Amino acid sequence: MDLEGNTMSKQAEFAVILKMNPMFADLGADELQRLSGLCHTQQLATGEVLFQKGDPGDALFGVRRGQMRIETGASDGSRLTLNFMGSGDLFGEVAVLDGQDRTADATAGEPTELFVLRREDFLGFLEREPKVAVRLIALLCQRIRWQSERMEESVLQPLPVRLARRLCALAEDFGSEVHISQEQLGIFVGAARESVNRQLQTWRKDGIVDLQRGRIMLHNMTKLTAVARND
């Protein structure tokens, strides 16, 4: 495939990713094509930092392949993982809209290729397509609700429920083989690694999960989902 054909193929992939996102789901094919035509791609190696907290919010990102970790620093010097982004996910909406500094770090968890849509191009598109701006408002409200639920969860829900909910959420993006260390998972749910390990070992004995180095295999999603619902 020549360079022009490869570029068109990537733009078509970005259009599909946009279509899957609630913010852009109502756009027609022509609108999606115009928006995806504004993007370019960026390659990241494992552990490479895309941006850090305090950097200018100058772009919206879509994951073509790979995994991004959205992280921040805790008061004790540890790292708190706020979210994982996999293929098809978009991130960076808040900073790209208000032009303020990034509120967290973004680091590649594995070799990753991103679609990049610059702030000035995106805002120009929103001025021409106001219904996208309306969808974006709804998406940001959804994010606020999500953050409120996580705060309530961390205060009120016991560790097995928090852990099951995080694993179920990761499974939605990455399938039944979740590449995450127990230490990272502990940071994600706000618990010590030892506590996470004890719970995972209990689930392993019950046939719900299997544990391998840096990976958790989810064997019984029915039981795990029941725990997540706190049934």
JSON list of C-alpha atoms in Angstrom, two decimals:
[
{"chain": "A", "resi": 1, "resn": "MET", "atom": "CA", "xyz": [0.00, 0.00, 0.00]},
{"chain": "A", "resi": 2, "resn": "ASP", "atom": "CA", "xyz": [1.40, 3.42, -0.90]},
{"chain": "A", "resi": 3, "resn": "LEU", "atom": "CA", "xyz": [1.76, 6.28, 1.60]},
{"chain": "A", "resi": 4, "resn": "GLU", "atom": "CA", "xyz": [-1.45, 7.98, 0.50]},
{"chain": "A", "resi": 5, "resn": "GLY", "atom": "CA", "xyz": [-3.41, 4.73, 0.74]},
{"chain": "A", "resi": 6, "resn": "ASN", "atom": "CA", "xyz": [-1.98, 3.98, 4.19]},
{"chain": "A", "resi": 7, "resn": "THR", "atom": "CA", "xyz": [-2.93, 7.46, 5.38]},
{"chain": "A", "resi": 8, "resn": "MET", "atom": "CA", "xyz": [-6.49, 7.00, 4.12]},
{"chain": "A", "resi": 9, "resn": "SER", "atom": "CA", "xyz": [-6.68, 3.61, 5.85]},
{"chain": "A", "resi": 10, "resn": "LYS", "atom": "CA", "xyz": [-5.62, 5.10, 9.19]},
{"chain": "A", "resi": 11, "resn": "GLN", "atom": "CA", "xyz": [-8.10, 7.95, 8.82]},
{"chain": "A", "resi": 12, "resn": "ALA", "atom": "CA", "xyz": [-10.84, 5.38, 8.21]},
{"chain": "A", "resi": 13, "resn": "GLU", "atom": "CA", "xyz": [-9.80, 3.55, 11.39]},
{"chain": "A", "resi": 14, "resn": "PHE", "atom": "CA", "xyz": [-9.94, 6.79, 13.37]},
{"chain": "A", "resi": 15, "resn": "ALA", "atom": "CA", "xyz": [-13.41, 7.45, 11.97]},
{"chain": "A", "resi": 16, "resn": "VAL", "atom": "CA", "xyz": [-14.54, 4.06, 13.31]},
{"chain": "A", "resi": 17, "resn": "ILE", "atom": "CA", "xyz": [-13.09, 4.85, 16.75]},
{"chain": "A", "resi": 18, "resn": "LEU", "atom": "CA", "xyz": [-14.85, 8.21, 16.76]},
{"chain": "A", "resi": 19, "resn": "LYS", "atom": "CA", "xyz": [-18.13, 6.55, 15.77]},
{"chain": "A", "resi": 20, "resn": "MET", "atom": "CA", "xyz": [-17.88, 4.18, 18.74]},
{"chain": "A", "resi": 21, "resn": "ASN", "atom": "CA", "xyz": [-17.47, 7.07, 21.17]},
{"chain": "A", "resi": 22, "resn": "PRO", "atom": "CA", "xyz": [-20.70, 8.60, 22.58]},
{"chain": "A", "resi": 23, "resn": "MET", "atom": "CA", "xyz": [-19.43, 12.09, 21.79]},
{"chain": "A", "resi": 24, "resn": "PHE", "atom": "CA", "xyz": [-19.29, 11.40, 18.06]},
{"chain": "A", "resi": 25, "resn": "ALA", "atom": "CA", "xyz": [-21.87, 8.61, 17.68]},
{"chain": "A", "resi": 26, "resn": "ASP", "atom": "CA", "xyz": [-24.49, 10.86, 16.06]},
{"chain": "A", "resi": 27, "resn": "LEU", "atom": "CA", "xyz": [-22.19, 12.18, 13.36]},
{"chain": "A", "resi": 28, "resn": "GLY", "atom": "CA", "xyz": [-22.72, 11.18, 9.77]},
{"chain": "A", "resi": 29, "resn": "ALA", "atom": "CA", "xyz": [-20.11, 9.52, 7.59]},
{"chain": "A", "resi": 30, "resn": "ASP", "atom": "CA", "xyz": [-19.12, 12.79, 5.91]},
{"chain": "A", "resi": 31, "resn": "GLU", "atom": "CA", "xyz": [-18.66, 14.58, 9.25]},
{"chain": "A", "resi": 32, "resn": "LEU", "atom": "CA", "xyz": [-16.58, 11.72, 10.63]},
{"chain": "A", "resi": 33, "resn": "GLN", "atom": "CA", "xyz": [-14.44, 11.71, 7.51]},
{"chain": "A", "resi": 34, "resn": "ARG", "atom": "CA", "xyz": [-13.76, 15.44, 7.79]},
{"chain": "A", "resi": 35, "resn": "LEU", "atom": "CA", "xyz": [-12.85, 15.14, 11.46]},
{"chain": "A", "resi": 36, "resn": "SER", "atom": "CA", "xyz": [-10.64, 12.07, 11.04]},
{"chain": "A", "resi": 37, "resn": "GLY", "atom": "CA", "xyz": [-8.89, 13.79, 8.15]},
{"chain": "A", "resi": 38, "resn": "LEU", "atom": "CA", "xyz": [-7.48, 16.28, 10.66]},
{"chain": "A", "resi": 39, "resn": "CYS", "atom": "CA", "xyz": [-5.59, 13.63, 12.65]},
{"chain": "A", "resi": 40, "resn": "HIS", "atom": "CA", "xyz": [-2.04, 12.30, 12.48]},
{"chain": "A", "resi": 41, "resn": "THR", "atom": "CA", "xyz": [-0.46, 9.32, 14.25]},
{"chain": "A", "resi": 42, "resn": "GLN", "atom": "CA", "xyz": [2.23, 9.02, 16.93]},
{"chain": "A", "resi": 43, "resn": "GLN", "atom": "CA", "xyz": [4.25, 6.00, 18.07]},
{"chain": "A", "resi": 44, "resn": "LEU", "atom": "CA", "xyz": [5.21, 5.35, 21.69]},
{"chain": "A", "resi": 45, "resn": "ALA", "atom": "CA", "xyz": [7.52, 2.71, 23.19]},
{"chain": "A", "resi": 46, "resn": "THR", "atom": "CA", "xyz": [6.74, 0.85, 26.40]},
{"chain": "A", "resi": 47, "resn": "GLY", "atom": "CA", "xyz": [7.12, 3.22, 29.34]},
{"chain": "A", "resi": 48, "resn": "GLU", "atom": "CA", "xyz": [7.33, 6.32, 27.15]},
{"chain": "A", "resi": 49, "resn": "VAL", "atom": "CA", "xyz": [5.55, 9.35, 28.56]},
{"chain": "A", "resi": 50, "resn": "LEU", "atom": "CA", "xyz": [3.02, 11.04, 26.26]},
{"chain": "A", "resi": 51, "resn": "PHE", "atom": "CA", "xyz": [2.38, 13.96, 28.59]},
{"chain": "A", "resi": 52, "resn": "GLN", "atom": "CA", "xyz": [2.76, 14.83, 32.26]},
{"chain": "A", "resi": 53, "resn": "LYS", "atom": "CA", "xyz": [0.55, 16.64, 34.71]},
{"chain": "A", "resi": 54, "resn": "GLY", "atom": "CA", "xyz": [0.97, 20.36, 34.06]},
{"chain": "A", "resi": 55, "resn": "ASP", "atom": "CA", "xyz": [1.75, 20.02, 30.36]},
{"chain": "A", "resi": 56, "resn": "PRO", "atom": "CA", "xyz": [-0.41, 22.09, 27.96]},
{"chain": "A", "resi": 57, "resn": "GLY", "atom": "CA", "xyz": [-3.64, 20.42, 26.88]},
{"chain": "A", "resi": 58, "resn": "ASP", "atom": "CA", "xyz": [-3.08, 20.71, 23.16]},
{"chain": "A", "resi": 59, "resn": "ALA", "atom": "CA", "xyz": [-4.50, 17.49, 21.69]},
{"chain": "A", "resi": 60, "resn": "LEU", "atom": "CA", "xyz": [-7.15, 14.77, 21.83]},
{"chain": "A", "resi": 61, "resn": "PHE", "atom": "CA", "xyz": [-5.86, 11.19, 21.54]},
{"chain": "A", "resi": 62, "resn": "GLY", "atom": "CA", "xyz": [-7.30, 7.92, 20.29]},
{"chain": "A", "resi": 63, "resn": "VAL", "atom": "CA", "xyz": [-5.60, 4.57, 20.85]},
{"chain": "A", "resi": 64, "resn": "ARG", "atom": "CA", "xyz": [-5.10, 2.73, 17.55]},
{"chain": "A", "resi": 65, "resn": "ARG", "atom": "CA", "xyz": [-3.24, -0.13, 19.21]},
{"chain": "A", "resi": 66, "resn": "GLY", "atom": "CA", "xyz": [-1.53, -0.70, 22.55]},
{"chain": "A", "resi": 67, "resn": "GLN", "atom": "CA", "xyz": [-2.34, 0.54, 26.05]},
{"chain": "A", "resi": 68, "resn": "MET", "atom": "CA", "xyz": [-2.04, 3.86, 27.86]},
{"chain": "A", "resi": 69, "resn": "ARG", "atom": "CA", "xyz": [-2.02, 4.32, 31.64]},
{"chain": "A", "resi": 70, "resn": "ILE", "atom": "CA", "xyz": [-3.50, 7.53, 33.03]},
{"chain": "A", "resi": 71, "resn": "GLU", "atom": "CA", "xyz": [-1.69, 8.15, 36.32]},
{"chain": "A", "resi": 72, "resn": "THR", "atom": "CA", "xyz": [-1.06, 10.71, 39.02]},
{"chain": "A", "resi": 73, "resn": "GLY", "atom": "CA", "xyz": [1.25, 10.95, 42.02]},
{"chain": "A", "resi": 74, "resn": "ALA", "atom": "CA", "xyz": [0.00, 10.22, 45.52]},
{"chain": "A", "resi": 75, "resn": "SER", "atom": "CA", "xyz": [1.08, 12.17, 48.60]},
{"chain": "A", "resi": 76, "resn": "ASP", "atom": "CA", "xyz": [3.33, 9.32, 49.77]},
{"chain": "A", "resi": 77, "resn": "GLY", "atom": "CA", "xyz": [5.27, 9.35, 46.51]},
{"chain": "A", "resi": 78, "resn": "SER", "atom": "CA", "xyz": [3.54, 6.32, 45.00]},
{"chain": "A", "resi": 79, "resn": "ARG", "atom": "CA", "xyz": [1.74, 6.26, 41.64]},
{"chain": "A", "resi": 80, "resn": "LEU", "atom": "CA", "xyz": [-2.05, 6.12, 41.44]},
{"chain": "A", "resi": 81, "resn": "THR", "atom": "CA", "xyz": [-3.47, 4.65, 38.22]},
{"chain": "A", "resi": 82, "resn": "LEU", "atom": "CA", "xyz": [-6.69, 6.47, 37.37]},
{"chain": "A", "resi": 83, "resn": "ASN", "atom": "CA", "xyz": [-7.57, 4.58, 34.21]},
{"chain": "A", "resi": 84, "resn": "PHE", "atom": "CA", "xyz": [-6.33, 2.30, 31.44]},
{"chain": "A", "resi": 85, "resn": "MET", "atom": "CA", "xyz": [-6.91, 3.16, 27.78]},
{"chain": "A", "resi": 86, "resn": "GLY", "atom": "CA", "xyz": [-6.91, 0.42, 25.14]},
{"chain": "A", "resi": 87, "resn": "SER", "atom": "CA", "xyz": [-7.56, 0.17, 21.41]},
{"chain": "A", "resi": 88, "resn": "GLY", "atom": "CA", "xyz": [-10.56, 2.28, 20.44]},
{"chain": "A", "resi": 89, "resn": "ASP", "atom": "CA", "xyz": [-10.48, 4.54, 23.52]},
{"chain": "A", "resi": 90, "resn": "LEU", "atom": "CA", "xyz": [-10.29, 8.34, 23.38]},
{"chain": "A", "resi": 91, "resn": "PHE", "atom": "CA", "xyz": [-8.71, 10.51, 26.08]},
{"chain": "A", "resi": 92, "resn": "GLY", "atom": "CA", "xyz": [-7.64, 14.09, 26.67]},
{"chain": "A", "resi": 93, "resn": "GLU", "atom": "CA", "xyz": [-11.06, 15.66, 26.10]},
{"chain": "A", "resi": 94, "resn": "VAL", "atom": "CA", "xyz": [-11.05, 17.99, 29.11]},
{"chain": "A", "resi": 95, "resn": "ALA", "atom": "CA", "xyz": [-7.66, 19.61, 28.54]},
{"chain": "A", "resi": 96, "resn": "VAL", "atom": "CA", "xyz": [-8.15, 19.93, 24.80]},
{"chain": "A", "resi": 97, "resn": "LEU", "atom": "CA", "xyz": [-11.38, 21.84, 25.37]},
{"chain": "A", "resi": 98, "resn": "ASP", "atom": "CA", "xyz": [-10.44, 24.28, 28.13]},
{"chain": "A", "resi": 99, "resn": "GLY", "atom": "CA", "xyz": [-6.81, 24.71, 27.05]},
{"chain": "A", "resi": 100, "resn": "GLN", "atom": "CA", "xyz": [-5.65, 24.32, 30.64]},
{"chain": "A", "resi": 101, "resn": "ASP", "atom": "CA", "xyz": [-2.85, 22.09, 31.88]},
{"chain": "A", "resi": 102, "resn": "ARG", "atom": "CA", "xyz": [-3.10, 18.31, 31.91]},
{"chain": "A", "resi": 103, "resn": "THR", "atom": "CA", "xyz": [-4.46, 16.98, 35.20]},
{"chain": "A", "resi": 104, "resn": "ALA", "atom": "CA", "xyz": [-2.62, 13.62, 35.07]},
{"chain": "A", "resi": 105, "resn": "ASP", "atom": "CA", "xyz": [0.23, 11.77, 33.36]},
{"chain": "A", "resi": 106, "resn": "ALA", "atom": "CA", "xyz": [-0.20, 9.46, 30.35]},
{"chain": "A", "resi": 107, "resn": "THR", "atom": "CA", "xyz": [2.32, 6.65, 29.87]},
{"chain": "A", "resi": 108, "resn": "ALA", "atom": "CA", "xyz": [2.43, 3.81, 27.34]},
{"chain": "A", "resi": 109, "resn": "GLY", "atom": "CA", "xyz": [2.00, 0.43, 29.05]},
{"chain": "A", "resi": 110, "resn": "GLU", "atom": "CA", "xyz": [3.20, -1.35, 25.89]},
{"chain": "A", "resi": 111, "resn": "PRO", "atom": "CA", "xyz": [4.20, -0.35, 22.34]},
{"chain": "A", "resi": 112, "resn": "THR", "atom": "CA", "xyz": [1.38, 1.99, 21.34]},
{"chain": "A", "resi": 113, "resn": "GLU", "atom": "CA", "xyz": [0.19, 3.90, 18.30]},
{"chain": "A", "resi": 114, "resn": "LEU", "atom": "CA", "xyz": [-2.06, 6.90, 18.83]},
{"chain": "A", "resi": 115, "resn": "PHE", "atom": "CA", "xyz": [-4.28, 9.03, 16.66]},
{"chain": "A", "resi": 116, "resn": "VAL", "atom": "CA", "xyz": [-3.66, 12.70, 17.49]},
{"chain": "A", "resi": 117, "resn": "LEU", "atom": "CA", "xyz": [-6.14, 15.53, 16.91]},
{"chain": "A", "resi": 118, "resn": "ARG", "atom": "CA", "xyz": [-4.72, 18.96, 17.74]},
{"chain": "A", "resi": 119, "resn": "ARG", "atom": "CA", "xyz": [-6.68, 21.44, 19.83]},
{"chain": "A", "resi": 120, "resn": "GLU", "atom": "CA", "xyz": [-6.83, 24.19, 17.23]},
{"chain": "A", "resi": 121, "resn": "ASP", "atom": "CA", "xyz": [-8.12, 21.77, 14.58]},
{"chain": "A", "resi": 122, "resn": "PHE", "atom": "CA", "xyz": [-10.67, 20.25, 16.96]},
{"chain": "A", "resi": 123, "resn": "LEU", "atom": "CA", "xyz": [-12.03, 23.61, 18.16]},
{"chain": "A", "resi": 124, "resn": "GLY", "atom": "CA", "xyz": [-12.34, 24.80, 14.58]},
{"chain": "A", "resi": 125, "resn": "PHE", "atom": "CA", "xyz": [-14.40, 21.71, 13.83]},
{"chain": "A", "resi": 126, "resn": "LEU", "atom": "CA", "xyz": [-16.65, 22.29, 16.87]},
{"chain": "A", "resi": 127, "resn": "GLU", "atom": "CA", "xyz": [-17.38, 25.84, 15.69]},
{"chain": "A", "resi": 128, "resn": "ARG", "atom": "CA", "xyz": [-18.54, 24.40, 12.38]},
{"chain": "A", "resi": 129, "resn": "GLU", "atom": "CA", "xyz": [-20.41, 21.46, 13.99]},
{"chain": "A", "resi": 130, "resn": "PRO", "atom": "CA", "xyz": [-22.26, 22.69, 17.13]},
{"chain": "A", "resi": 131, "resn": "LYS", "atom": "CA", "xyz": [-24.10, 19.40, 17.68]},
{"chain": "A", "resi": 132, "resn": "VAL", "atom": "CA", "xyz": [-20.76, 17.79, 18.46]},
{"chain": "A", "resi": 133, "resn": "ALA", "atom": "CA", "xyz": [-20.27, 20.39, 21.20]},
{"chain": "A", "resi": 134, "resn": "VAL", "atom": "CA", "xyz": [-23.64, 19.39, 22.69]},
{"chain": "A", "resi": 135, "resn": "ARG", "atom": "CA", "xyz": [-22.60, 15.72, 22.69]},
{"chain": "A", "resi": 136, "resn": "LEU", "atom": "CA", "xyz": [-19.34, 16.67, 24.37]},
{"chain": "A", "resi": 137, "resn": "ILE", "atom": "CA", "xyz": [-21.19, 18.39, 27.21]},
{"chain": "A", "resi": 138, "resn": "ALA", "atom": "CA", "xyz": [-23.12, 15.17, 27.82]},
{"chain": "A", "resi": 139, "resn": "LEU", "atom": "CA", "xyz": [-19.90, 13.15, 27.78]},
{"chain": "A", "resi": 140, "resn": "LEU", "atom": "CA", "xyz": [-18.24, 15.40, 30.35]},
{"chain": "A", "resi": 141, "resn": "CYS", "atom": "CA", "xyz": [-21.27, 15.08, 32.61]},
{"chain": "A", "resi": 142, "resn": "GLN", "atom": "CA", "xyz": [-20.95, 11.30, 32.27]},
{"chain": "A", "resi": 143, "resn": "ARG", "atom": "CA", "xyz": [-17.32, 11.55, 33.35]},
{"chain": "A", "resi": 144, "resn": "ILE", "atom": "CA", "xyz": [-18.33, 13.54, 36.45]},
{"chain": "A", "resi": 145, "resn": "ARG", "atom": "CA", "xyz": [-20.83, 10.82, 37.36]},
{"chain": "A", "resi": 146, "resn": "TRP", "atom": "CA", "xyz": [-18.13, 8.17, 36.86]},
{"chain": "A", "resi": 147, "resn": "GLN", "atom": "CA", "xyz": [-15.73, 9.99, 39.18]},
{"chain": "A", "resi": 148, "resn": "SER", "atom": "CA", "xyz": [-18.45, 10.36, 41.81]},
{"chain": "A", "resi": 149, "resn": "GLU", "atom": "CA", "xyz": [-19.17, 6.63, 41.64]},
{"chain": "A", "resi": 150, "resn": "ARG", "atom": "CA", "xyz": [-15.46, 5.81, 42.06]},
{"chain": "A", "resi": 151, "resn": "MET", "atom": "CA", "xyz": [-15.23, 8.09, 45.09]},
{"chain": "A", "resi": 152, "resn": "GLU", "atom": "CA", "xyz": [-18.30, 6.48, 46.66]},
{"chain": "A", "resi": 153, "resn": "GLU", "atom": "CA", "xyz": [-16.95, 3.05, 45.82]},
{"chain": "A", "resi": 154, "resn": "SER", "atom": "CA", "xyz": [-13.57, 3.69, 47.47]},
{"chain": "A", "resi": 155, "resn": "VAL", "atom": "CA", "xyz": [-15.24, 4.85, 50.68]},
{"chain": "A", "resi": 156, "resn": "LEU", "atom": "CA", "xyz": [-18.19, 2.48, 51.00]},
{"chain": "A", "resi": 157, "resn": "GLN", "atom": "CA", "xyz": [-17.44, -0.75, 49.12]},
{"chain": "A", "resi": 158, "resn": "PRO", "atom": "CA", "xyz": [-15.27, -3.59, 50.51]},
{"chain": "A", "resi": 159, "resn": "LEU", "atom": "CA", "xyz": [-12.12, -4.65, 48.69]},
{"chain": "A", "resi": 160, "resn": "PRO", "atom": "CA", "xyz": [-13.57, -7.73, 46.92]},
{"chain": "A", "resi": 161, "resn": "VAL", "atom": "CA", "xyz": [-16.27, -5.58, 45.33]},
{"chain": "A", "resi": 162, "resn": "ARG", "atom": "CA", "xyz": [-13.82, -2.84, 44.29]},
{"chain": "A", "resi": 163, "resn": "LEU", "atom": "CA", "xyz": [-11.40, -5.41, 42.91]},
{"chain": "A", "resi": 164, "resn": "ALA", "atom": "CA", "xyz": [-14.08, -7.31, 40.98]},
{"chain": "A", "resi": 165, "resn": "ARG", "atom": "CA", "xyz": [-15.44, -4.09, 39.47]},
{"chain": "A", "resi": 166, "resn": "ARG", "atom": "CA", "xyz": [-12.00, -3.04, 38.27]},
{"chain": "A", "resi": 167, "resn": "LEU", "atom": "CA", "xyz": [-11.27, -6.44, 36.75]},
{"chain": "A", "resi": 168, "resn": "CYS", "atom": "CA", "xyz": [-14.66, -6.50, 35.02]},
{"chain": "A", "resi": 169, "resn": "ALA", "atom": "CA", "xyz": [-14.04, -3.02, 33.62]},
{"chain": "A", "resi": 170, "resn": "LEU", "atom": "CA", "xyz": [-10.57, -4.04, 32.38]},
{"chain": "A", "resi": 171, "resn": "ALA", "atom": "CA", "xyz": [-12.05, -7.19, 30.83]},
{"chain": "A", "resi": 172, "resn": "GLU", "atom": "CA", "xyz": [-14.43, -5.06, 28.78]},
{"chain": "A", "resi": 173, "resn": "ASP", "atom": "CA", "xyz": [-11.45, -3.39, 27.11]},
{"chain": "A", "resi": 174, "resn": "PHE", "atom": "CA", "xyz": [-8.81, -6.14, 27.10]},
{"chain": "A", "resi": 175, "resn": "GLY", "atom": "CA", "xyz": [-10.67, -9.47, 27.31]},
{"chain": "A", "resi": 176, "resn": "SER", "atom": "CA", "xyz": [-10.18, -12.33, 29.76]},
{"chain": "A", "resi": 177, "resn": "GLU", "atom": "CA", "xyz": [-6.38, -11.94, 29.91]},
{"chain": "A", "resi": 178, "resn": "VAL", "atom": "CA", "xyz": [-5.62, -8.74, 31.80]},
{"chain": "A", "resi": 179, "resn": "HIS", "atom": "CA", "xyz": [-1.99, -7.59, 31.68]},
{"chain": "A", "resi": 180, "resn": "ILE", "atom": "CA", "xyz": [-1.57, -5.84, 35.02]},
{"chain": "A", "resi": 181, "resn": "SER", "atom": "CA", "xyz": [0.61, -6.45, 38.04]},
{"chain": "A", "resi": 182, "resn": "GLN", "atom": "CA", "xyz": [-0.90, -6.95, 41.48]},
{"chain": "A", "resi": 183, "resn": "GLU", "atom": "CA", "xyz": [0.91, -3.81, 42.64]},
{"chain": "A", "resi": 184, "resn": "GLN", "atom": "CA", "xyz": [-0.68, -1.77, 39.83]},
{"chain": "A", "resi": 185, "resn": "LEU", "atom": "CA", "xyz": [-4.07, -3.28, 40.61]},
{"chain": "A", "resi": 186, "resn": "GLY", "atom": "CA", "xyz": [-3.65, -2.38, 44.27]},
{"chain": "A", "resi": 187, "resn": "ILE", "atom": "CA", "xyz": [-2.92, 1.24, 43.37]},
{"chain": "A", "resi": 188, "resn": "PHE", "atom": "CA", "xyz": [-5.94, 1.20, 41.06]},
{"chain": "A", "resi": 189, "resn": "VAL", "atom": "CA", "xyz": [-8.36, 0.08, 43.82]},
{"chain": "A", "resi": 190, "resn": "GLY", "atom": "CA", "xyz": [-6.66, 1.88, 46.72]},
{"chain": "A", "resi": 191, "resn": "ALA", "atom": "CA", "xyz": [-5.39, -1.20, 48.58]},
{"chain": "A", "resi": 192, "resn": "ALA", "atom": "CA", "xyz": [-2.08, -2.75, 49.58]},
{"chain": "A", "resi": 193, "resn": "ARG", "atom": "CA", "xyz": [-0.59, -5.33, 47.24]},
{"chain": "A", "resi": 194, "resn": "GLU", "atom": "CA", "xyz": [-0.72, -7.92, 50.02]},
{"chain": "A", "resi": 195, "resn": "SER", "atom": "CA", "xyz": [-4.48, -7.44, 50.44]},
{"chain": "A", "resi": 196, "resn": "VAL", "atom": "CA", "xyz": [-5.02, -7.72, 46.69]},
{"chain": "A", "resi": 197, "resn": "ASN", "atom": "CA", "xyz": [-2.92, -10.89, 46.55]},
{"chain": "A", "resi": 198, "resn": "ARG", "atom": "CA", "xyz": [-4.90, -12.54, 49.37]},
{"chain": "A", "resi": 199, "resn": "GLN", "atom": "CA", "xyz": [-8.18, -11.86, 47.59]},
{"chain": "A", "resi": 200, "resn": "LEU", "atom": "CA", "xyz": [-6.85, -13.05, 44.22]},
{"chain": "A", "resi": 201, "resn": "GLN", "atom": "CA", "xyz": [-5.52, -16.23, 45.81]},
{"chain": "A", "resi": 202, "resn": "THR", "atom": "CA", "xyz": [-8.97, -16.90, 47.27]},
{"chain": "A", "resi": 203, "resn": "TRP", "atom": "CA", "xyz": [-10.53, -16.42, 43.83]},
{"chain": "A", "resi": 204, "resn": "ARG", "atom": "CA", "xyz": [-7.86, -18.65, 42.29]},
{"chain": "A", "resi": 205, "resn": "LYS", "atom": "CA", "xyz": [-8.84, -21.48, 44.65]},
{"chain": "A", "resi": 206, "resn": "ASP", "atom": "CA", "xyz": [-12.48, -20.93, 43.67]},
{"chain": "A", "resi": 207, "resn": "GLY", "atom": "CA", "xyz": [-11.62, -21.16, 39.97]},
{"chain": "A", "resi": 208, "resn": "ILE", "atom": "CA", "xyz": [-12.57, -17.54, 39.25]},
{"chain": "A", "resi": 209, "resn": "VAL", "atom": "CA", "xyz": [-9.09, -16.38, 38.19]},
{"chain": "A", "resi": 210, "resn": "ASP", "atom": "CA", "xyz": [-5.66, -17.75, 37.46]},
{"chain": "A", "resi": 211, "resn": "LEU", "atom": "CA", "xyz": [-2.51, -15.81, 38.27]},
{"chain": "A", "resi": 212, "resn": "GLN", "atom": "CA", "xyz": [0.60, -15.51, 36.12]},
{"chain": "A", "resi": 213, "resn": "ARG", "atom": "CA", "xyz": [3.49, -13.05, 36.25]},
{"chain": "A", "resi": 214, "resn": "GLY", "atom": "CA", "xyz": [2.12, -9.65, 35.28]},
{"chain": "A", "resi": 215, "resn": "ARG", "atom": "CA", "xyz": [-1.17, -11.18, 34.12]},
{"chain": "A", "resi": 216, "resn": "ILE", "atom": "CA", "xyz": [-4.53, -12.17, 35.57]},
{"chain": "A", "resi": 217, "resn": "MET", "atom": "CA", "xyz": [-6.62, -14.72, 33.66]},
{"chain": "A", "resi": 218, "resn": "LEU", "atom": "CA", "xyz": [-10.35, -14.31, 34.24]},
{"chain": "A", "resi": 219, "resn": "HIS", "atom": "CA", "xyz": [-11.92, -17.79, 34.07]},
{"chain": "A", "resi": 220, "resn": "ASN", "atom": "CA", "xyz": [-15.38, -17.24, 35.55]},
{"chain": "A", "resi": 221, "resn": "MET", "atom": "CA", "xyz": [-16.84, -13.86, 34.61]},
{"chain": "A", "resi": 222, "resn": "THR", "atom": "CA", "xyz": [-20.28, -14.88, 35.95]},
{"chain": "A", "resi": 223, "resn": "LYS", "atom": "CA", "xyz": [-18.99, -15.24, 39.51]},
{"chain": "A", "resi": 224, "resn": "LEU", "atom": "CA", "xyz": [-16.73, -12.19, 39.20]},
{"chain": "A", "resi": 225, "resn": "THR", "atom": "CA", "xyz": [-19.64, -10.08, 37.95]},
{"chain": "A", "resi": 226, "resn": "ALA", "atom": "CA", "xyz": [-21.76, -11.28, 40.88]},
{"chain": "A", "resi": 227, "resn": "VAL", "atom": "CA", "xyz": [-19.07, -10.09, 43.30]},
{"chain": "A", "resi": 228, "resn": "ALA", "atom": "CA", "xyz": [-18.87, -6.77, 41.46]},
{"chain": "A", "resi": 229, "resn": "ARG", "atom": "CA", "xyz": [-22.62, -6.32, 41.89]},
{"chain": "A", "resi": 230, "resn": "ASN", "atom": "CA", "xyz": [-22.22, -7.17, 45.57]},
{"chain": "A", "resi": 231, "resn": "ASP", "atom": "CA", "xyz": [-24.91, -9.87, 45.21]}
]
